């Protein structure tokens, strides 16, 4: 959280209970077995700013869920991903810009 605040990703007054999530909590909330529960995912992603301690599958699920979202208030999304390892390849490949 400290790095996110220093970089301006989080601001004073942001509700970190909605803006920051760990990978294990993210998985617990958005997955129905191995599939993304899009309804639950759409409750989370518009407010999510930091996904900490996330796995490569978490990153892939994040990209997929945003691309599949049809929230009228958000409009269509272009998803960009950066990564520094080969295990980031699935999310990089799935993203619109990677």
mmCIF file of N, CA, C and O in Angstrom:
data_model
loop_
_atom_site.group_PDB
_atom_site.id
_atom_site.type_symbol
_atom_site.label_atom_id
_atom_site.label_comp_id
_atom_site.label_asym_id
_atom_site.label_seq_id
_atom_site.Cartn_x
_atom_site.Cartn_y
_atom_site.Cartn_z
ATOM 1 N N UNK A 1 0.816 -1.193 0.000
ATOM 2 C CA UNK A 1 0.000 0.000 0.000
ATOM 3 C C UNK A 1 0.854 1.250 0.000
ATOM 4 O O UNK A 1 0.495 2.240 -0.645
ATOM 5 N N UNK A 2 1.966 1.195 0.717
ATOM 6 C CA UNK A 2 2.835 2.370 0.809
ATOM 7 C C UNK A 2 3.385 2.748 -0.572
ATOM 8 O O UNK A 2 3.418 3.935 -0.921
ATOM 9 N N UNK A 3 3.791 1.767 -1.351
ATOM 10 C CA UNK A 3 4.314 2.041 -2.694
ATOM 11 C C UNK A 3 3.203 2.600 -3.577
ATOM 12 O O UNK A 3 3.409 3.551 -4.323
ATOM 13 N N UNK A 4 2.012 2.018 -3.488
ATOM 14 C CA UNK A 4 0.877 2.490 -4.291
ATOM 15 C C UNK A 4 0.532 3.943 -3.943
ATOM 16 O O UNK A 4 0.196 4.731 -4.827
ATOM 17 N N UNK A 5 0.628 4.299 -2.689
ATOM 18 C CA UNK A 5 0.366 5.691 -2.291
ATOM 19 C C UNK A 5 1.459 6.616 -2.828
ATOM 20 O O UNK A 5 1.176 7.687 -3.343
ATOM 21 N N UNK A 6 2.704 6.167 -2.713
ATOM 22 C CA UNK A 6 3.819 6.989 -3.171
ATOM 23 C C UNK A 6 3.757 7.223 -4.685
ATOM 24 O O UNK A 6 4.112 8.287 -5.171
ATOM 25 N N UNK A 7 3.261 6.234 -5.418
ATOM 26 C CA UNK A 7 3.156 6.338 -6.879
ATOM 27 C C UNK A 7 1.882 7.035 -7.340
ATOM 28 O O UNK A 7 1.699 7.265 -8.531
ATOM 29 N N UNK A 8 0.988 7.332 -6.413
ATOM 30 C CA UNK A 8 -0.255 8.001 -6.774
ATOM 31 C C UNK A 8 -1.372 7.072 -7.205
ATOM 32 O O UNK A 8 -2.410 7.520 -7.680
ATOM 33 N N UNK A 9 -1.160 5.771 -7.075
ATOM 34 C CA UNK A 9 -2.206 4.796 -7.419
ATOM 35 C C UNK A 9 -3.319 4.858 -6.383
ATOM 36 O O UNK A 9 -4.497 4.770 -6.717
ATOM 37 N N UNK A 10 -2.931 5.004 -5.130
ATOM 38 C CA UNK A 10 -3.889 5.208 -4.044
ATOM 39 C C UNK A 10 -3.731 6.624 -3.528
ATOM 40 O O UNK A 10 -2.618 7.140 -3.439
ATOM 41 N N UNK A 11 -4.857 7.218 -3.202
ATOM 42 C CA UNK A 11 -4.835 8.576 -2.676
ATOM 43 C C UNK A 11 -5.392 8.603 -1.265
ATOM 44 O O UNK A 11 -6.115 7.700 -0.858
ATOM 45 N N UNK A 12 -5.086 9.645 -0.555
ATOM 46 C CA UNK A 12 -5.637 9.858 0.785
ATOM 47 C C UNK A 12 -7.162 9.801 0.677
ATOM 48 O O UNK A 12 -7.749 10.395 -0.216
ATOM 49 N N UNK A 13 -7.777 9.042 1.570
ATOM 50 C CA UNK A 13 -9.234 8.945 1.568
ATOM 51 C C UNK A 13 -9.780 7.775 0.770
ATOM 52 O O UNK A 13 -10.968 7.479 0.853
ATOM 53 N N UNK A 14 -8.934 7.095 -0.044
ATOM 54 C CA UNK A 14 -9.399 5.915 -0.769
ATOM 55 C C UNK A 14 -9.763 4.817 0.217
ATOM 56 O O UNK A 14 -9.087 4.632 1.235
ATOM 57 N N UNK A 15 -10.813 4.107 -0.054
ATOM 58 C CA UNK A 15 -11.233 2.975 0.777
ATOM 59 C C UNK A 15 -10.413 1.755 0.372
ATOM 60 O O UNK A 15 -10.740 1.078 -0.599
ATOM 61 N N UNK A 16 -9.334 1.488 1.125
ATOM 62 C CA UNK A 16 -8.430 0.394 0.754
ATOM 63 C C UNK A 16 -9.113 -0.969 0.822
ATOM 64 O O UNK A 16 -8.675 -1.901 0.165
ATOM 65 N N UNK A 17 -10.206 -1.082 1.567
ATOM 66 C CA UNK A 17 -10.915 -2.369 1.606
ATOM 67 C C UNK A 17 -11.523 -2.700 0.245
ATOM 68 O O UNK A 17 -11.803 -3.862 -0.039
ATOM 69 N N UNK A 18 -11.705 -1.702 -0.606
ATOM 70 C CA UNK A 18 -12.234 -1.934 -1.944
ATOM 71 C C UNK A 18 -11.174 -1.761 -3.029
ATOM 72 O O UNK A 18 -11.297 -2.330 -4.108
ATOM 73 N N UNK A 19 -10.137 -0.992 -2.752
ATOM 74 C CA UNK A 19 -9.117 -0.679 -3.754
ATOM 75 C C UNK A 19 -7.961 -1.670 -3.780
ATOM 76 O O UNK A 19 -7.278 -1.787 -4.792
ATOM 77 N N UNK A 20 -7.713 -2.335 -2.675
ATOM 78 C CA UNK A 20 -6.559 -3.220 -2.538
ATOM 79 C C UNK A 20 -7.042 -4.619 -2.197
ATOM 80 O O UNK A 20 -7.890 -4.794 -1.315
ATOM 81 N N UNK A 21 -6.508 -5.609 -2.901
ATOM 82 C CA UNK A 21 -6.907 -6.987 -2.649
ATOM 83 C C UNK A 21 -5.705 -7.895 -2.893
ATOM 84 O O UNK A 21 -4.903 -7.630 -3.789
ATOM 85 N N UNK A 22 -5.591 -8.949 -2.105
ATOM 86 C CA UNK A 22 -4.552 -9.953 -2.361
ATOM 87 C C UNK A 22 -5.103 -10.985 -3.340
ATOM 88 O O UNK A 22 -6.319 -11.134 -3.500
ATOM 89 N N UNK A 23 -4.199 -11.694 -3.981
ATOM 90 C CA UNK A 23 -4.603 -12.701 -4.955
ATOM 91 C C UNK A 23 -5.528 -13.754 -4.382
ATOM 92 O O UNK A 23 -6.504 -14.146 -5.034
ATOM 93 N N UNK A 24 -5.263 -14.216 -3.166
ATOM 94 C CA UNK A 24 -6.111 -15.266 -2.594
ATOM 95 C C UNK A 24 -7.532 -14.767 -2.341
ATOM 96 O O UNK A 24 -8.506 -15.479 -2.592
ATOM 97 N N UNK A 25 -7.690 -13.539 -1.885
ATOM 98 C CA UNK A 25 -9.023 -12.960 -1.672
ATOM 99 C C UNK A 25 -9.713 -12.752 -3.017
ATOM 100 O O UNK A 25 -10.903 -13.035 -3.176
ATOM 101 N N UNK A 26 -8.971 -12.262 -4.004
ATOM 102 C CA UNK A 26 -9.494 -12.063 -5.354
ATOM 103 C C UNK A 26 -10.063 -13.376 -5.903
ATOM 104 O O UNK A 26 -11.203 -13.423 -6.372
ATOM 105 N N UNK A 27 -9.272 -14.447 -5.814
ATOM 106 C CA UNK A 27 -9.728 -15.757 -6.312
ATOM 107 C C UNK A 27 -10.981 -16.222 -5.592
ATOM 108 O O UNK A 27 -11.930 -16.702 -6.211
ATOM 109 N N UNK A 28 -10.981 -16.073 -4.280
ATOM 110 C CA UNK A 28 -12.123 -16.506 -3.472
ATOM 111 C C UNK A 28 -13.399 -15.771 -3.879
ATOM 112 O O UNK A 28 -14.477 -16.355 -3.907
ATOM 113 N N UNK A 29 -13.264 -14.506 -4.222
ATOM 114 C CA UNK A 29 -14.449 -13.696 -4.537
ATOM 115 C C UNK A 29 -14.925 -13.838 -5.970
ATOM 116 O O UNK A 29 -16.122 -13.705 -6.228
ATOM 117 N N UNK A 30 -14.021 -14.099 -6.923
ATOM 118 C CA UNK A 30 -14.448 -14.071 -8.325
ATOM 119 C C UNK A 30 -14.614 -15.438 -8.977
ATOM 120 O O UNK A 30 -15.243 -15.527 -10.027
ATOM 121 N N UNK A 31 -14.046 -16.472 -8.380
ATOM 122 C CA UNK A 31 -14.105 -17.778 -9.030
ATOM 123 C C UNK A 31 -15.256 -18.618 -8.523
ATOM 124 O O UNK A 31 -15.536 -18.672 -7.331
ATOM 125 N N UNK A 32 -15.894 -19.284 -9.462
ATOM 126 C CA UNK A 32 -16.922 -20.279 -9.192
ATOM 127 C C UNK A 32 -16.352 -21.576 -9.740
ATOM 128 O O UNK A 32 -16.460 -21.846 -10.942
ATOM 129 N N UNK A 33 -15.672 -22.331 -8.881
ATOM 130 C CA UNK A 33 -14.889 -23.471 -9.355
ATOM 131 C C UNK A 33 -13.670 -22.924 -10.079
ATOM 132 O O UNK A 33 -12.874 -22.202 -9.507
ATOM 133 N N UNK A 34 -13.551 -23.231 -11.370
ATOM 134 C CA UNK A 34 -12.444 -22.708 -12.172
ATOM 135 C C UNK A 34 -12.876 -21.561 -13.070
ATOM 136 O O UNK A 34 -12.057 -20.966 -13.763
ATOM 137 N N UNK A 35 -14.163 -21.250 -13.075
ATOM 138 C CA UNK A 35 -14.700 -20.226 -13.965
ATOM 139 C C UNK A 35 -14.886 -18.897 -13.239
ATOM 140 O O UNK A 35 -15.194 -18.859 -12.050
ATOM 141 N N UNK A 36 -14.748 -17.817 -13.984
ATOM 142 C CA UNK A 36 -14.979 -16.484 -13.438
ATOM 143 C C UNK A 36 -16.479 -16.265 -13.291
ATOM 144 O O UNK A 36 -17.236 -16.487 -14.236
ATOM 145 N N UNK A 37 -16.888 -15.849 -12.120
ATOM 146 C CA UNK A 37 -18.265 -15.424 -11.893
ATOM 147 C C UNK A 37 -18.309 -13.950 -12.302
ATOM 148 O O UNK A 37 -17.896 -13.074 -11.545
ATOM 149 N N UNK A 38 -18.770 -13.687 -13.521
ATOM 150 C CA UNK A 38 -18.694 -12.327 -14.074
ATOM 151 C C UNK A 38 -19.484 -11.321 -13.244
ATOM 152 O O UNK A 38 -19.069 -10.179 -13.085
ATOM 153 N N UNK A 39 -20.606 -11.739 -12.685
ATOM 154 C CA UNK A 39 -21.413 -10.847 -11.852
ATOM 155 C C UNK A 39 -20.604 -10.367 -10.647
ATOM 156 O O UNK A 39 -20.561 -9.174 -10.350
ATOM 157 N N UNK A 40 -19.928 -11.288 -9.951
ATOM 158 C CA UNK A 40 -19.103 -10.929 -8.795
ATOM 159 C C UNK A 40 -17.873 -10.144 -9.230
ATOM 160 O O UNK A 40 -17.475 -9.186 -8.576
ATOM 161 N N UNK A 41 -17.272 -10.554 -10.339
ATOM 162 C CA UNK A 41 -16.095 -9.859 -10.864
ATOM 163 C C UNK A 41 -16.424 -8.387 -11.140
ATOM 164 O O UNK A 41 -15.648 -7.490 -10.815
ATOM 165 N N UNK A 42 -17.593 -8.149 -11.743
ATOM 166 C CA UNK A 42 -17.980 -6.788 -12.101
ATOM 167 C C UNK A 42 -18.258 -5.904 -10.888
ATOM 168 O O UNK A 42 -18.259 -4.676 -11.012
ATOM 169 N N UNK A 43 -18.449 -6.500 -9.735
ATOM 170 C CA UNK A 43 -18.592 -5.717 -8.507
ATOM 171 C C UNK A 43 -17.229 -5.211 -8.018
ATOM 172 O O UNK A 43 -17.149 -4.212 -7.316
ATOM 173 N N UNK A 44 -16.178 -5.915 -8.395
ATOM 174 C CA UNK A 44 -14.844 -5.658 -7.859
ATOM 175 C C UNK A 44 -13.984 -4.782 -8.765
ATOM 176 O O UNK A 44 -13.382 -3.808 -8.320
ATOM 177 N N UNK A 45 -13.892 -5.130 -10.032
ATOM 178 C CA UNK A 45 -12.831 -4.547 -10.857
ATOM 179 C C UNK A 45 -12.897 -3.030 -11.042
ATOM 180 O O UNK A 45 -11.832 -2.399 -11.134
ATOM 181 N N UNK A 46 -14.067 -2.397 -11.104
ATOM 182 C CA UNK A 46 -14.024 -0.950 -11.309
ATOM 183 C C UNK A 46 -13.346 -0.173 -10.165
ATOM 184 O O UNK A 46 -12.843 0.932 -10.379
ATOM 185 N N UNK A 47 -13.317 -0.754 -8.983
ATOM 186 C CA UNK A 47 -12.718 -0.074 -7.821
ATOM 187 C C UNK A 47 -11.307 -0.566 -7.517
ATOM 188 O O UNK A 47 -10.568 0.078 -6.785
ATOM 189 N N UNK A 48 -10.939 -1.721 -8.064
ATOM 190 C CA UNK A 48 -9.655 -2.342 -7.751
ATOM 191 C C UNK A 48 -8.493 -1.526 -8.313
ATOM 192 O O UNK A 48 -8.487 -1.170 -9.487
ATOM 193 N N UNK A 49 -7.528 -1.207 -7.474
ATOM 194 C CA UNK A 49 -6.342 -0.459 -7.894
ATOM 195 C C UNK A 49 -5.062 -1.259 -7.693
ATOM 196 O O UNK A 49 -4.093 -1.068 -8.401
ATOM 197 N N UNK A 50 -5.045 -2.147 -6.696
ATOM 198 C CA UNK A 50 -3.849 -2.932 -6.388
ATOM 199 C C UNK A 50 -4.266 -4.378 -6.174
ATOM 200 O O UNK A 50 -5.134 -4.662 -5.345
ATOM 201 N N UNK A 51 -3.655 -5.289 -6.938
ATOM 202 C CA UNK A 51 -3.832 -6.721 -6.736
ATOM 203 C C UNK A 51 -2.471 -7.259 -6.299
ATOM 204 O O UNK A 51 -1.566 -7.424 -7.106
ATOM 205 N N UNK A 52 -2.328 -7.469 -5.005
ATOM 206 C CA UNK A 52 -1.042 -7.839 -4.407
ATOM 207 C C UNK A 52 -0.904 -9.353 -4.278
ATOM 208 O O UNK A 52 -1.900 -10.059 -4.153
ATOM 209 N N UNK A 53 0.332 -9.815 -4.314
ATOM 210 C CA UNK A 53 0.628 -11.233 -4.145
ATOM 211 C C UNK A 53 -0.244 -12.086 -5.062
ATOM 212 O O UNK A 53 -0.858 -13.063 -4.657
ATOM 213 N N UNK A 54 -0.280 -11.690 -6.319
ATOM 214 C CA UNK A 54 -1.137 -12.375 -7.277
ATOM 215 C C UNK A 54 -0.344 -13.389 -8.086
ATOM 216 O O UNK A 54 0.842 -13.211 -8.356
ATOM 217 N N UNK A 55 -1.035 -14.433 -8.479
ATOM 218 C CA UNK A 55 -0.430 -15.486 -9.295
ATOM 219 C C UNK A 55 -0.604 -15.146 -10.773
ATOM 220 O O UNK A 55 -1.420 -14.279 -11.129
ATOM 221 N N UNK A 56 0.118 -15.830 -11.652
ATOM 222 C CA UNK A 56 -0.097 -15.625 -13.082
ATOM 223 C C UNK A 56 -1.553 -15.885 -13.489
ATOM 224 O O UNK A 56 -2.086 -15.169 -14.335
ATOM 225 N N UNK A 57 -2.207 -16.850 -12.860
ATOM 226 C CA UNK A 57 -3.610 -17.118 -13.164
ATOM 227 C C UNK A 57 -4.505 -15.972 -12.701
ATOM 228 O O UNK A 57 -5.486 -15.634 -13.379
ATOM 229 N N UNK A 58 -4.167 -15.345 -11.575
ATOM 230 C CA UNK A 58 -4.927 -14.165 -11.126
ATOM 231 C C UNK A 58 -4.858 -13.067 -12.182
ATOM 232 O O UNK A 58 -5.863 -12.413 -12.488
ATOM 233 N N UNK A 59 -3.668 -12.849 -12.728
ATOM 234 C CA UNK A 59 -3.492 -11.807 -13.750
ATOM 235 C C UNK A 59 -4.294 -12.138 -14.999
ATOM 236 O O UNK A 59 -4.942 -11.270 -15.582
ATOM 237 N N UNK A 60 -4.268 -13.400 -15.399
ATOM 238 C CA UNK A 60 -5.040 -13.830 -16.558
ATOM 239 C C UNK A 60 -6.537 -13.664 -16.304
ATOM 240 O O UNK A 60 -7.275 -13.182 -17.171
ATOM 241 N N UNK A 61 -6.997 -14.035 -15.119
ATOM 242 C CA UNK A 61 -8.409 -13.871 -14.775
ATOM 243 C C UNK A 61 -8.813 -12.397 -14.755
ATOM 244 O O UNK A 61 -9.920 -12.044 -15.171
ATOM 245 N N UNK A 62 -7.921 -11.535 -14.299
ATOM 246 C CA UNK A 62 -8.201 -10.104 -14.282
ATOM 247 C C UNK A 62 -8.373 -9.578 -15.712
ATOM 248 O O UNK A 62 -9.346 -8.875 -16.018
ATOM 249 N N UNK A 63 -7.457 -9.939 -16.591
ATOM 250 C CA UNK A 63 -7.543 -9.513 -17.990
ATOM 251 C C UNK A 63 -8.826 -10.046 -18.632
ATOM 252 O O UNK A 63 -9.589 -9.295 -19.242
ATOM 253 N N UNK A 64 -9.077 -11.336 -18.461
ATOM 254 C CA UNK A 64 -10.254 -11.967 -19.063
ATOM 255 C C UNK A 64 -11.541 -11.342 -18.544
ATOM 256 O O UNK A 64 -12.459 -11.039 -19.321
ATOM 257 N N UNK A 65 -11.620 -11.150 -17.239
ATOM 258 C CA UNK A 65 -12.822 -10.585 -16.645
ATOM 259 C C UNK A 65 -13.105 -9.174 -17.118
ATOM 260 O O UNK A 65 -14.261 -8.823 -17.396
ATOM 261 N N UNK A 66 -12.074 -8.356 -17.233
ATOM 262 C CA UNK A 66 -12.268 -6.987 -17.716
ATOM 263 C C UNK A 66 -12.700 -7.007 -19.184
ATOM 264 O O UNK A 66 -13.613 -6.287 -19.586
ATOM 265 N N UNK A 67 -12.057 -7.851 -19.983
ATOM 266 C CA UNK A 67 -12.430 -7.935 -21.389
ATOM 267 C C UNK A 67 -13.860 -8.427 -21.582
ATOM 268 O O UNK A 67 -14.545 -8.008 -22.508
ATOM 269 N N UNK A 68 -14.326 -9.304 -20.697
ATOM 270 C CA UNK A 68 -15.677 -9.860 -20.815
ATOM 271 C C UNK A 68 -16.739 -8.999 -20.149
ATOM 272 O O UNK A 68 -17.928 -9.272 -20.291
ATOM 273 N N UNK A 69 -16.331 -7.989 -19.426
ATOM 274 C CA UNK A 69 -17.279 -7.145 -18.705
ATOM 275 C C UNK A 69 -18.138 -6.341 -19.671
ATOM 276 O O UNK A 69 -17.660 -5.852 -20.692
ATOM 277 N N UNK A 70 -19.386 -6.213 -19.317
ATOM 278 C CA UNK A 70 -20.321 -5.421 -20.115
ATOM 279 C C UNK A 70 -21.010 -4.376 -19.242
ATOM 280 O O UNK A 70 -22.167 -4.047 -19.466
ATOM 281 N N UNK A 71 -20.283 -3.865 -18.248
ATOM 282 C CA UNK A 71 -20.854 -2.836 -17.389
ATOM 283 C C UNK A 71 -21.093 -1.572 -18.206
ATOM 284 O O UNK A 71 -20.147 -0.998 -18.751
ATOM 285 N N UNK A 72 -22.338 -1.116 -18.299
ATOM 286 C CA UNK A 72 -22.618 0.070 -19.105
ATOM 287 C C UNK A 72 -21.877 1.313 -18.614
ATOM 288 O O UNK A 72 -21.472 2.152 -19.417
ATOM 289 N N UNK A 73 -21.666 1.407 -17.313
ATOM 290 C CA UNK A 73 -21.006 2.597 -16.767
ATOM 291 C C UNK A 73 -19.516 2.643 -17.099
ATOM 292 O O UNK A 73 -18.891 3.694 -17.002
ATOM 293 N N UNK A 74 -18.932 1.516 -17.489
ATOM 294 C CA UNK A 74 -17.497 1.465 -17.773
ATOM 295 C C UNK A 74 -17.183 1.495 -19.265
ATOM 296 O O UNK A 74 -16.093 1.866 -19.662
ATOM 297 N N UNK A 75 -18.115 1.074 -20.091
ATOM 298 C CA UNK A 75 -17.865 1.016 -21.533
ATOM 299 C C UNK A 75 -16.855 -0.062 -21.869
ATOM 300 O O UNK A 75 -16.306 -0.719 -20.986
ATOM 301 N N UNK A 76 -16.592 -0.279 -23.144
ATOM 302 C CA UNK A 76 -15.599 -1.289 -23.538
ATOM 303 C C UNK A 76 -14.211 -0.892 -23.051
ATOM 304 O O UNK A 76 -13.874 0.297 -23.053
ATOM 305 N N UNK A 77 -13.425 -1.866 -22.653
ATOM 306 C CA UNK A 77 -12.107 -1.606 -22.094
ATOM 307 C C UNK A 77 -11.008 -2.156 -22.996
ATOM 308 O O UNK A 77 -11.154 -3.232 -23.572
ATOM 309 N N UNK A 78 -9.926 -1.417 -23.102
ATOM 310 C CA UNK A 78 -8.698 -1.921 -23.694
ATOM 311 C C UNK A 78 -7.780 -2.265 -22.537
ATOM 312 O O UNK A 78 -7.520 -1.420 -21.676
ATOM 313 N N UNK A 79 -7.328 -3.506 -22.494
ATOM 314 C CA UNK A 79 -6.547 -3.985 -21.360
ATOM 315 C C UNK A 79 -5.080 -4.093 -21.755
ATOM 316 O O UNK A 79 -4.742 -4.739 -22.747
ATOM 317 N N UNK A 80 -4.225 -3.449 -20.972
ATOM 318 C CA UNK A 80 -2.780 -3.508 -21.179
ATOM 319 C C UNK A 80 -2.134 -4.173 -19.979
ATOM 320 O O UNK A 80 -2.552 -3.962 -18.842
ATOM 321 N N UNK A 81 -1.123 -4.987 -20.233
ATOM 322 C CA UNK A 81 -0.437 -5.737 -19.177
ATOM 323 C C UNK A 81 1.065 -5.628 -19.396
ATOM 324 O O UNK A 81 1.540 -5.658 -20.526
ATOM 325 N N UNK A 82 1.796 -5.493 -18.298
ATOM 326 C CA UNK A 82 3.251 -5.606 -18.354
ATOM 327 C C UNK A 82 3.654 -6.776 -17.483
ATOM 328 O O UNK A 82 2.926 -7.161 -16.570
ATOM 329 N N UNK A 83 4.782 -7.344 -17.762
ATOM 330 C CA UNK A 83 5.257 -8.463 -16.960
ATOM 331 C C UNK A 83 6.754 -8.627 -17.114
ATOM 332 O O UNK A 83 7.328 -8.194 -18.111
ATOM 333 N N UNK A 84 7.349 -9.286 -16.127
ATOM 334 C CA UNK A 84 8.801 -9.438 -16.156
ATOM 335 C C UNK A 84 9.228 -10.899 -16.137
ATOM 336 O O UNK A 84 10.392 -11.200 -15.961
ATOM 337 N N UNK A 85 8.295 -11.795 -16.335
ATOM 338 C CA UNK A 85 8.662 -13.206 -16.291
ATOM 339 C C UNK A 85 7.863 -14.020 -17.284
ATOM 340 O O UNK A 85 6.824 -13.589 -17.788
ATOM 341 N N UNK A 86 8.353 -15.228 -17.557
ATOM 342 C CA UNK A 86 7.659 -16.092 -18.524
ATOM 343 C C UNK A 86 6.294 -16.530 -17.999
ATOM 344 O O UNK A 86 5.400 -16.802 -18.786
ATOM 345 N N UNK A 87 6.124 -16.562 -16.680
ATOM 346 C CA UNK A 87 4.824 -16.966 -16.151
ATOM 347 C C UNK A 87 3.772 -15.868 -16.330
ATOM 348 O O UNK A 87 2.596 -16.096 -16.107
ATOM 349 N N UNK A 88 4.177 -14.669 -16.756
ATOM 350 C CA UNK A 88 3.236 -13.604 -17.080
ATOM 351 C C UNK A 88 2.726 -13.722 -18.518
ATOM 352 O O UNK A 88 1.828 -12.988 -18.918
ATOM 353 N N UNK A 89 3.286 -14.634 -19.292
ATOM 354 C CA UNK A 89 2.978 -14.756 -20.717
ATOM 355 C C UNK A 89 1.482 -14.953 -21.011
ATOM 356 O O UNK A 89 0.977 -14.321 -21.939
ATOM 357 N N UNK A 90 0.747 -15.795 -20.275
ATOM 358 C CA UNK A 90 -0.678 -15.951 -20.603
ATOM 359 C C UNK A 90 -1.460 -14.639 -20.515
ATOM 360 O O UNK A 90 -2.264 -14.334 -21.406
ATOM 361 N N UNK A 91 -1.234 -13.845 -19.480
ATOM 362 C CA UNK A 91 -1.942 -12.567 -19.334
ATOM 363 C C UNK A 91 -1.471 -11.586 -20.402
ATOM 364 O O UNK A 91 -2.281 -10.834 -20.965
ATOM 365 N N UNK A 92 -0.177 -11.578 -20.705
ATOM 366 C CA UNK A 92 0.354 -10.689 -21.749
ATOM 367 C C UNK A 92 -0.259 -11.017 -23.109
ATOM 368 O O UNK A 92 -0.618 -10.125 -23.867
ATOM 369 N N UNK A 93 -0.377 -12.303 -23.385
ATOM 370 C CA UNK A 93 -0.918 -12.740 -24.678
ATOM 371 C C UNK A 93 -2.413 -12.424 -24.789
ATOM 372 O O UNK A 93 -2.895 -12.015 -25.841
ATOM 373 N N UNK A 94 -3.149 -12.584 -23.712
ATOM 374 C CA UNK A 94 -4.588 -12.353 -23.704
ATOM 375 C C UNK A 94 -4.926 -10.865 -23.769
ATOM 376 O O UNK A 94 -5.944 -10.477 -24.345
ATOM 377 N N UNK A 95 -4.081 -10.027 -23.214
ATOM 378 C CA UNK A 95 -4.332 -8.580 -23.169
ATOM 379 C C UNK A 95 -4.391 -7.983 -24.563
ATOM 380 O O UNK A 95 -3.818 -8.512 -25.512
ATOM 381 N N UNK A 96 -5.063 -6.851 -24.690
ATOM 382 C CA UNK A 96 -5.104 -6.123 -25.945
ATOM 383 C C UNK A 96 -3.737 -5.527 -26.262
ATOM 384 O O UNK A 96 -3.347 -5.436 -27.432
ATOM 385 N N UNK A 97 -3.038 -5.101 -25.216
ATOM 386 C CA UNK A 97 -1.682 -4.549 -25.351
ATOM 387 C C UNK A 97 -0.823 -5.241 -24.310
ATOM 388 O O UNK A 97 -1.140 -5.214 -23.119
ATOM 389 N N UNK A 98 0.250 -5.895 -24.734
ATOM 390 C CA UNK A 98 1.088 -6.607 -23.780
ATOM 391 C C UNK A 98 2.530 -6.569 -24.174
ATOM 392 O O UNK A 98 2.900 -6.313 -25.255
#
